[in-house]
mmCIF file of C-alpha atoms and ligand atoms in Angstrom:
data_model
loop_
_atom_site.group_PDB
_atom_site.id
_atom_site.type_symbol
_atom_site.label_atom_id
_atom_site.label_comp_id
_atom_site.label_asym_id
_atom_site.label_seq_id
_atom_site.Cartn_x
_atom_site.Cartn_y
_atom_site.Cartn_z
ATOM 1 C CA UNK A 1306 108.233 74.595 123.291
ATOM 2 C CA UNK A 1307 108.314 74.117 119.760
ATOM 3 C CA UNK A 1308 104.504 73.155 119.953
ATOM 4 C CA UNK A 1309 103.875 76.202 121.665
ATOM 5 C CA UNK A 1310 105.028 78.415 119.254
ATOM 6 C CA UNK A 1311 103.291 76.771 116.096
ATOM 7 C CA UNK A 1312 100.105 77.549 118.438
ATOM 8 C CA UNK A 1313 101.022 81.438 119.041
ATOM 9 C CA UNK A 1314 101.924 82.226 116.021
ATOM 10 C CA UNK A 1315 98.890 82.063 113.759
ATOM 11 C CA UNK A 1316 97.251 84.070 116.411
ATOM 12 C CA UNK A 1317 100.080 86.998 116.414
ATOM 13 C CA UNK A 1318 99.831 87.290 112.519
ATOM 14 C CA UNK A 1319 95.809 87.547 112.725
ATOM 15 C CA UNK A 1320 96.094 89.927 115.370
ATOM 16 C CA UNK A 1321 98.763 92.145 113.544
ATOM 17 C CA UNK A 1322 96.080 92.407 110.242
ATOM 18 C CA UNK A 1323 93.506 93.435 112.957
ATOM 19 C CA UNK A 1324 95.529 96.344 114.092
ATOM 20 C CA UNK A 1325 96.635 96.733 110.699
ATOM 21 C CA UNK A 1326 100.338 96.524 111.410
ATOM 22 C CA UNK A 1327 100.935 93.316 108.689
ATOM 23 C CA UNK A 1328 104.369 93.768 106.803
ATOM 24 C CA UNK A 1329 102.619 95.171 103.416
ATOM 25 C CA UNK A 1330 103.921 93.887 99.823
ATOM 26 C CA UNK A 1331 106.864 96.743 98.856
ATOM 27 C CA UNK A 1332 105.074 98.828 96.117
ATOM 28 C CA UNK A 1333 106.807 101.009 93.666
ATOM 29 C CA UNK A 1334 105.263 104.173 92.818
ATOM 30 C CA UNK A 1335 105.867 105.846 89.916
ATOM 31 C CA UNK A 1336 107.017 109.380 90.065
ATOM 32 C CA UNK A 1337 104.972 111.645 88.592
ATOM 33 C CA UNK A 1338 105.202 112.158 85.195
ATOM 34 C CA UNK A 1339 107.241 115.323 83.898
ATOM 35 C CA UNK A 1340 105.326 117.889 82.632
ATOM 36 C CA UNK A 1341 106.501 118.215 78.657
ATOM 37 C CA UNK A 1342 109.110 120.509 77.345
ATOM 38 C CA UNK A 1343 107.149 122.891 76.005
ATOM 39 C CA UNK A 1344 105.031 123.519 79.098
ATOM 40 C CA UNK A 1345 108.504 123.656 81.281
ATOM 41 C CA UNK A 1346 110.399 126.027 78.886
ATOM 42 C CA UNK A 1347 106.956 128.509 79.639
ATOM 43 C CA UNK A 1348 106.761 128.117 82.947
ATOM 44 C CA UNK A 1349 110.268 129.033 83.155
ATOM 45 C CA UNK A 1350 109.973 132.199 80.675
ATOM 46 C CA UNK A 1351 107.562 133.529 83.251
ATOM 47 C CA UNK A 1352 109.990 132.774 86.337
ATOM 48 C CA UNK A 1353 113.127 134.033 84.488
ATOM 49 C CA UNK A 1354 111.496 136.566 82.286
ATOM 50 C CA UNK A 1355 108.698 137.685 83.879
ATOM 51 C CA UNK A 1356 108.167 137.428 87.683
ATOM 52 C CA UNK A 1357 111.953 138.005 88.252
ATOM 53 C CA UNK A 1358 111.491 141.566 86.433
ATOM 54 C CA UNK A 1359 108.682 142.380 88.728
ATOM 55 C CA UNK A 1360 104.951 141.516 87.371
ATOM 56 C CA UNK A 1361 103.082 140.558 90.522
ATOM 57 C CA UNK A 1362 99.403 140.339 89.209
ATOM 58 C CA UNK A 1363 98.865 136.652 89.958
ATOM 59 C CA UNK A 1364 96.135 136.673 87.192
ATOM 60 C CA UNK A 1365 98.380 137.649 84.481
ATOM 61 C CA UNK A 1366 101.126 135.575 85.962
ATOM 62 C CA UNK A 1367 98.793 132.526 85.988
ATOM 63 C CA UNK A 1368 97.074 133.460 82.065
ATOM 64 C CA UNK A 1369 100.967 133.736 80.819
ATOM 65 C CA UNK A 1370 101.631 130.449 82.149
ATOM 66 C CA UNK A 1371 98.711 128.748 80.771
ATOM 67 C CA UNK A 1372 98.377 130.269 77.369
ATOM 68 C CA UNK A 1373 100.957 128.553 75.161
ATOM 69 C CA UNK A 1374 102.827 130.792 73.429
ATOM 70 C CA UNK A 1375 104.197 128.096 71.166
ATOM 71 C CA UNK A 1376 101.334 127.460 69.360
ATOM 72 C CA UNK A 1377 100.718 131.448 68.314
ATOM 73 C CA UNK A 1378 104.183 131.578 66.471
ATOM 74 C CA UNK A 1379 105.110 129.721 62.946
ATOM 75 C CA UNK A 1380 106.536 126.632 62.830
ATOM 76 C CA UNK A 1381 109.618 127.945 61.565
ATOM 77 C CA UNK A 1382 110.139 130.057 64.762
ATOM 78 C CA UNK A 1383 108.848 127.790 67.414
ATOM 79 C CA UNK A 1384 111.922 126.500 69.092
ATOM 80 C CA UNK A 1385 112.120 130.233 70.131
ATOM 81 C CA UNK A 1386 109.176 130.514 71.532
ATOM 82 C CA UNK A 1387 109.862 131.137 74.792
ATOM 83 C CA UNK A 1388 112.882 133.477 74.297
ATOM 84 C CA UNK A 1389 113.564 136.670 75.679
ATOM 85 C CA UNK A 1390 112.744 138.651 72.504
ATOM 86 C CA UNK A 1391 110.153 139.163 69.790
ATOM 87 C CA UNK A 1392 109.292 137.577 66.609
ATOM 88 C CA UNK A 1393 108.415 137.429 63.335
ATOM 89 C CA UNK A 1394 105.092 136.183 62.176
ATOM 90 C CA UNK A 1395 104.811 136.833 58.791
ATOM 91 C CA UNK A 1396 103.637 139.787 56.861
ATOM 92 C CA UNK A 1397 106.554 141.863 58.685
ATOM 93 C CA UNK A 1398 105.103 141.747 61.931
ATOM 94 C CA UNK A 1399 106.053 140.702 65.113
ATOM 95 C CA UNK A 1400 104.736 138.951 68.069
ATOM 96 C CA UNK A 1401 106.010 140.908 71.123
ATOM 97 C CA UNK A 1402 108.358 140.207 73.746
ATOM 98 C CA UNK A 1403 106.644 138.442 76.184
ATOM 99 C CA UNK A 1404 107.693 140.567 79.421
ATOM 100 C CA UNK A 1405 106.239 143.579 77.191
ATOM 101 C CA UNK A 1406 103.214 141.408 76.913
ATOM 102 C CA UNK A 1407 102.856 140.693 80.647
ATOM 103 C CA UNK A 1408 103.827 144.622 81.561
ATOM 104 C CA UNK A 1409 101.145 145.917 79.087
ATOM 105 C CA UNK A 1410 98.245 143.545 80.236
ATOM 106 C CA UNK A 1411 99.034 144.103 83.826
ATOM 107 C CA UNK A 1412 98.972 147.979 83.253
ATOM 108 C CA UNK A 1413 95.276 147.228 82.568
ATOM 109 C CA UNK A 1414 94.346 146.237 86.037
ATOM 110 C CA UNK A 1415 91.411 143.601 84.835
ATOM 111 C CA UNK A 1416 89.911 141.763 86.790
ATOM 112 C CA UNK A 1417 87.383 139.602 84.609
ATOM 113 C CA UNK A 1418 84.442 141.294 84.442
ATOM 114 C CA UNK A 1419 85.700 144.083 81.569
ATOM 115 C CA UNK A 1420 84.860 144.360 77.892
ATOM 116 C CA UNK A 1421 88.278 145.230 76.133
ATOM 117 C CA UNK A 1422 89.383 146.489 72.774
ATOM 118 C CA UNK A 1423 93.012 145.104 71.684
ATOM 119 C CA UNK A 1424 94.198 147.457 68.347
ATOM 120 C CA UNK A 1425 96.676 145.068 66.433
ATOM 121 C CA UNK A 1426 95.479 141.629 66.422
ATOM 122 C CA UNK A 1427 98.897 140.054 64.966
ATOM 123 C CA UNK A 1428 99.189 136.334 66.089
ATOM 124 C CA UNK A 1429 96.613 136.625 68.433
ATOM 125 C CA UNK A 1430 98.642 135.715 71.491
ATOM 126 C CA UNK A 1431 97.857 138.884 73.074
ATOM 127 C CA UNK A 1432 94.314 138.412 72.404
ATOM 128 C CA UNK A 1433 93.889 134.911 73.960
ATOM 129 C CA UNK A 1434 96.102 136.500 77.103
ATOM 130 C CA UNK A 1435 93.102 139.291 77.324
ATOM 131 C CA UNK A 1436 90.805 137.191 76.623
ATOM 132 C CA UNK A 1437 91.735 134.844 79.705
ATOM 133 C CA UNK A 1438 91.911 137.909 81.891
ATOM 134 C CA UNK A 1439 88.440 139.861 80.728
ATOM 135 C CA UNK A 1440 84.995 138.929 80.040
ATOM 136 C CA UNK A 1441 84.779 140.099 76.163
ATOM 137 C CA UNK A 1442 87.829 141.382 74.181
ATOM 138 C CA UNK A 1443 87.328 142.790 70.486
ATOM 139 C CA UNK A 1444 90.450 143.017 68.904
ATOM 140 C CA UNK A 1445 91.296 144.613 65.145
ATOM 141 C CA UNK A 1446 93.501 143.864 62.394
ATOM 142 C CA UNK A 1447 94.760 145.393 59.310
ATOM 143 C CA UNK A 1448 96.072 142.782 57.807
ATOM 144 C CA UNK A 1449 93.299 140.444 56.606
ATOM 145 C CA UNK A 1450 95.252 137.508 56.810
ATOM 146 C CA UNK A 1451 96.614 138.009 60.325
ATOM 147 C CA UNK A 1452 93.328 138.644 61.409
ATOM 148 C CA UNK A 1453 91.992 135.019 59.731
ATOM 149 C CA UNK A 1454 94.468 132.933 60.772
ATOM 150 C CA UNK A 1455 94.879 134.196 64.821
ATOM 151 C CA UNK A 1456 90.551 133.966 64.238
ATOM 152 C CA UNK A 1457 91.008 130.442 63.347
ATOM 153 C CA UNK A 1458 93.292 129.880 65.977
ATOM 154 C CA UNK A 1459 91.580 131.009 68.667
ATOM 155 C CA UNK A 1460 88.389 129.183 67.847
ATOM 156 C CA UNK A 1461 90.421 125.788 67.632
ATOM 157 C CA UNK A 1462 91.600 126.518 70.896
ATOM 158 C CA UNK A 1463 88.364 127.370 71.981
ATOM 159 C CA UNK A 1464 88.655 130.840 73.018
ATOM 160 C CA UNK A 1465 84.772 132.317 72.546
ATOM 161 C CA UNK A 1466 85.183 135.604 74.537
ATOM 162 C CA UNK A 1467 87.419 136.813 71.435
ATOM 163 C CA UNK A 1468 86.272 138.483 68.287
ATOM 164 C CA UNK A 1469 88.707 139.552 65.818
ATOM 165 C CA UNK A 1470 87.962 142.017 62.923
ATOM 166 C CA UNK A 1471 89.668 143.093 60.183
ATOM 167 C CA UNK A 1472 90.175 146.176 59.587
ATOM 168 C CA UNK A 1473 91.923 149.764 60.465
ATOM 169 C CA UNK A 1474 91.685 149.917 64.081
ATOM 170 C CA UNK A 1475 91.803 153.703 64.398
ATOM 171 C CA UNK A 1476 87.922 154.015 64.701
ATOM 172 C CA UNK A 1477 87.926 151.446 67.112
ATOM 173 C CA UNK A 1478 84.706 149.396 67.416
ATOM 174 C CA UNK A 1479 81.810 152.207 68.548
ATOM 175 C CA UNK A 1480 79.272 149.239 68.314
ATOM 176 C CA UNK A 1481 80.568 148.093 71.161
ATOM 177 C CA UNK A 1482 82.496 151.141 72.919
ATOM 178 C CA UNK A 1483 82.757 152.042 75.969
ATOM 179 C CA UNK A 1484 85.413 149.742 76.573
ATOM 180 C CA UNK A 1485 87.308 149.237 80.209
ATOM 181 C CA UNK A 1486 90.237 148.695 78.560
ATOM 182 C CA UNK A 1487 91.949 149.623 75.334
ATOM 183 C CA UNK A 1488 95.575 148.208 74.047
ATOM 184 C CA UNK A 1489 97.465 149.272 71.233
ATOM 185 C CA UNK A 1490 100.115 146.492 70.017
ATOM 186 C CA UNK A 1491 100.908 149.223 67.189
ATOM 187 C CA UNK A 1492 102.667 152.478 67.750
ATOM 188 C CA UNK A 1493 100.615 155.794 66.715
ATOM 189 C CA UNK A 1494 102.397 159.208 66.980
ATOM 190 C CA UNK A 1495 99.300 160.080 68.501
ATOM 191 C CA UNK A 1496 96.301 158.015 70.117
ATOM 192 C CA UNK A 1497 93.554 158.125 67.933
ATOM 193 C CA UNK A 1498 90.850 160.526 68.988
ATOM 194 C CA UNK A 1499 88.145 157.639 68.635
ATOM 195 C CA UNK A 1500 90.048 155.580 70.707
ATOM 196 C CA UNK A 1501 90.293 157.553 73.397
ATOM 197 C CA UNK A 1502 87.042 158.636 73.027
ATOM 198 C CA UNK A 1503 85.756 154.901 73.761
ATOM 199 C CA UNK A 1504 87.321 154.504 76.666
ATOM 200 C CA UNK A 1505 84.951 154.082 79.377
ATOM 201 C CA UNK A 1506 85.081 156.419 82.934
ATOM 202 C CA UNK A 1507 87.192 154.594 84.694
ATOM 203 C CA UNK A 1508 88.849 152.784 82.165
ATOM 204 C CA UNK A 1509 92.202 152.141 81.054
ATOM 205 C CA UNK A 1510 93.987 152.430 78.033
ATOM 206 C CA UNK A 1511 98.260 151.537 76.846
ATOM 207 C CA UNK A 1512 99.524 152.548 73.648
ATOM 208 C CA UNK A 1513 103.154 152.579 72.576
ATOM 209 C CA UNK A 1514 103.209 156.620 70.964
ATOM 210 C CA UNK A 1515 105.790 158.079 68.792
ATOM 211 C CA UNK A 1516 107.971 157.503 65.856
ATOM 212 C CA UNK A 1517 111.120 155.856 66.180
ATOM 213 C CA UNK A 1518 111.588 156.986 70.123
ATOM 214 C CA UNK A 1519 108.414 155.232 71.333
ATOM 215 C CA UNK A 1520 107.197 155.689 75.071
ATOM 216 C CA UNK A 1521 104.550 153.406 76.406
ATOM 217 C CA UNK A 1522 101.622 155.403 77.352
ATOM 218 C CA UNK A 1523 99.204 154.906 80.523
ATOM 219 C CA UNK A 1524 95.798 156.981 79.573
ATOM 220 C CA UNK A 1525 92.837 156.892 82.676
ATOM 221 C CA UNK A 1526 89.682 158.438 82.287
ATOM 222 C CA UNK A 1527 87.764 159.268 85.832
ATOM 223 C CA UNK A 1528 84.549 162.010 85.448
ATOM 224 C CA UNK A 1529 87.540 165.250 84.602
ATOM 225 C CA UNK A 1530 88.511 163.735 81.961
ATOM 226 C CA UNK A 1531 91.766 161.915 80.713
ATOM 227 C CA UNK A 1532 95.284 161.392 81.778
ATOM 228 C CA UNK A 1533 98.492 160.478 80.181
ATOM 229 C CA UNK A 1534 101.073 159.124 81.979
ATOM 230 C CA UNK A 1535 104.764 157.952 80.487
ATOM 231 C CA UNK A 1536 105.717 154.412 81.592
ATOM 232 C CA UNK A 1537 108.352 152.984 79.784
ATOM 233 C CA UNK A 1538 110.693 153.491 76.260
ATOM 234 C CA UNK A 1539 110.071 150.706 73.776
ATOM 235 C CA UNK A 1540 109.564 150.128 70.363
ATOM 236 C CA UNK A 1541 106.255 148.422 68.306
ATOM 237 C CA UNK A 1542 105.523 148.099 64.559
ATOM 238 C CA UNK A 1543 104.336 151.527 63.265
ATOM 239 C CA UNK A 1544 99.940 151.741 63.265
ATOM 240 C CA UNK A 1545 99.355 151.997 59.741
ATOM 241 C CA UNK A 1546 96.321 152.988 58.018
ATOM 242 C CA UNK A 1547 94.625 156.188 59.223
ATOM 243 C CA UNK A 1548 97.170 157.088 61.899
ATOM 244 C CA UNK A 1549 99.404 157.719 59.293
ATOM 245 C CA UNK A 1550 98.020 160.447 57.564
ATOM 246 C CA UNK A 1551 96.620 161.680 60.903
HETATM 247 N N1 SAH B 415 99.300 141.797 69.717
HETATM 248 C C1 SAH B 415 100.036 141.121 68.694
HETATM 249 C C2 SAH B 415 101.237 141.934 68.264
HETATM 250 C C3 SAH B 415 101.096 142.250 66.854
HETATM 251 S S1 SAH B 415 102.205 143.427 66.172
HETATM 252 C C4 SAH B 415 100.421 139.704 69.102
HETATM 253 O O1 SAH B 415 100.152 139.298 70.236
HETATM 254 O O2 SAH B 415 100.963 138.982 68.271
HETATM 255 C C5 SAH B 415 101.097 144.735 65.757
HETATM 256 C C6 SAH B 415 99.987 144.393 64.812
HETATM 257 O O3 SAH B 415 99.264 145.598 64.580
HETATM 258 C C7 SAH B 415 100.427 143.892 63.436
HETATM 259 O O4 SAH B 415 99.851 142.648 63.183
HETATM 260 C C8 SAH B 415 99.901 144.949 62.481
HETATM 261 O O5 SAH B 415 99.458 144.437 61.239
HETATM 262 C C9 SAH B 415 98.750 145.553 63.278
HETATM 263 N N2 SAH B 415 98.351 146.908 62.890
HETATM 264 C C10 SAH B 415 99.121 147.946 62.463
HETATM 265 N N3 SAH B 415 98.357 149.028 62.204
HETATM 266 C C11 SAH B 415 97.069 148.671 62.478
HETATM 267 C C12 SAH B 415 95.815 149.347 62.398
HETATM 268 N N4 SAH B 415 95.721 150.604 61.980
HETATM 269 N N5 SAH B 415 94.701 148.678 62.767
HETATM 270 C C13 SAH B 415 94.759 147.378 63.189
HETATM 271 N N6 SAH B 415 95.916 146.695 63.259
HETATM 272 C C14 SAH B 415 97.063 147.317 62.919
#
């Protein structure tokens, strides 16, 4: 019997490997690795912060997740990155709150093939953010060393569909006007005529408007003209320059 079996069994084994039933070797996979902190912490500021307040554009859901925010703030501010809350970024300016950022950009309804205009350069976050969502964004700053450092920043990231200029943004940028959408990180007490004026038909343009009491401002353009509509209270650095003496 014993003979027998020393005969069978070779055969049984070479028959399991052809139908590919052979006890394999136990192999341990690694998990996946975890994504890092920073990239966590943002993709849970656009769950908690973002999403759960009701943005539903997938596109600016998507840019907001990608875009790290963490790298547009100074050093000395970056383990807040991600909060609930704007900050400081030198010069007395701020880098919104990113729900306000999210709210704003999906206001503009882009869909990638527009040519925006972004008043109030500041860190550039909002800038890269547009400039994920559009095809060309042009975005002004009156403070000239804002506007070089979020320049530099977005070419070492490698963000070429953003220019930044320095400058008083209340003339906008007629070299390039009409624009499909225009945002103002700065609060006006009134839109600047040329801004509105550069606003293409069918285009879209947010402001923050007023002093102290701000309201968010919707303006469309269609072939009657413009229209204003009042979305939400908040409150943005003052526009300087120009609109001040307006
Ligand atoms: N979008 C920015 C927010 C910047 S805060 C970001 O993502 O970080 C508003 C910015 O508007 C400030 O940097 C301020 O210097 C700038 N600003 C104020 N008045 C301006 C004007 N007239 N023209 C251009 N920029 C202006």
């Amino acid at each position: 019997m014993s003979q027998s079996f020393a005969g069978v069994l070779p055969l049984l084994s070479a028959l399991a490997v052809l139908v590919g039933c052979e006890a394999s070797p136990r192999v341990e996979t690694d998990p996946p690795p975890a994504p890092p902190l920073e990239q966590q912490e943002r993709e849970f500021m656009v769950y908690s912060q973002i999403e759960a307040r009701g943005i539903r554009d997938p596109r600016v859901l998507q840019a907001m997740r990608e875009i790290p925010r963490a790298d547009f703030v100074p050093a000395e501010v970056r383990d807040r990155a991600h909060r609930d809350s704007p900050l400081p970024i030198g010069y007395g300016q701020t880098i919104s709150q990113p729900y306000i950022v999210a709210f704003m950009t999906e206001q503009l309804e882009l869909d990638g093939s527009e040519k925006v205009l972004e008043i109030g350069t500041g860190s550039g976050y909002q800038a890269a953010i547009l400039g994920r969502l559009a095809a060309r964004v042009y975005s002004i700053e009156i403070v000239e060393a804002l506007a070089q450092r979020s320049r530099a920043l977005l070419e070492a990231k490698g963000i070429a569909n953003v220019e930044v200029r320095s400058g008083d943004g209340y003339g906008g940028w007629p070299e390039h006007a009409p624009f499909d959408a225009i945002l103002l990180t700065a609060a006006p007490d009134d839109i600047p005529e040329p801004l509105l004026e550069q606003l293409a038909v069918g285009g879209r343009l947010v402001a923050p408007v007023g002093v102290g009491l701000q309201e968010l401002v919707l303006v469309t353009r269609d072939e009657e003209g413009l229209h204003f509509e009042s979305l939400l209270p908040v409150r943005f650095v003052p526009m300087v320059g120009e609109a001040e003496r307006d």
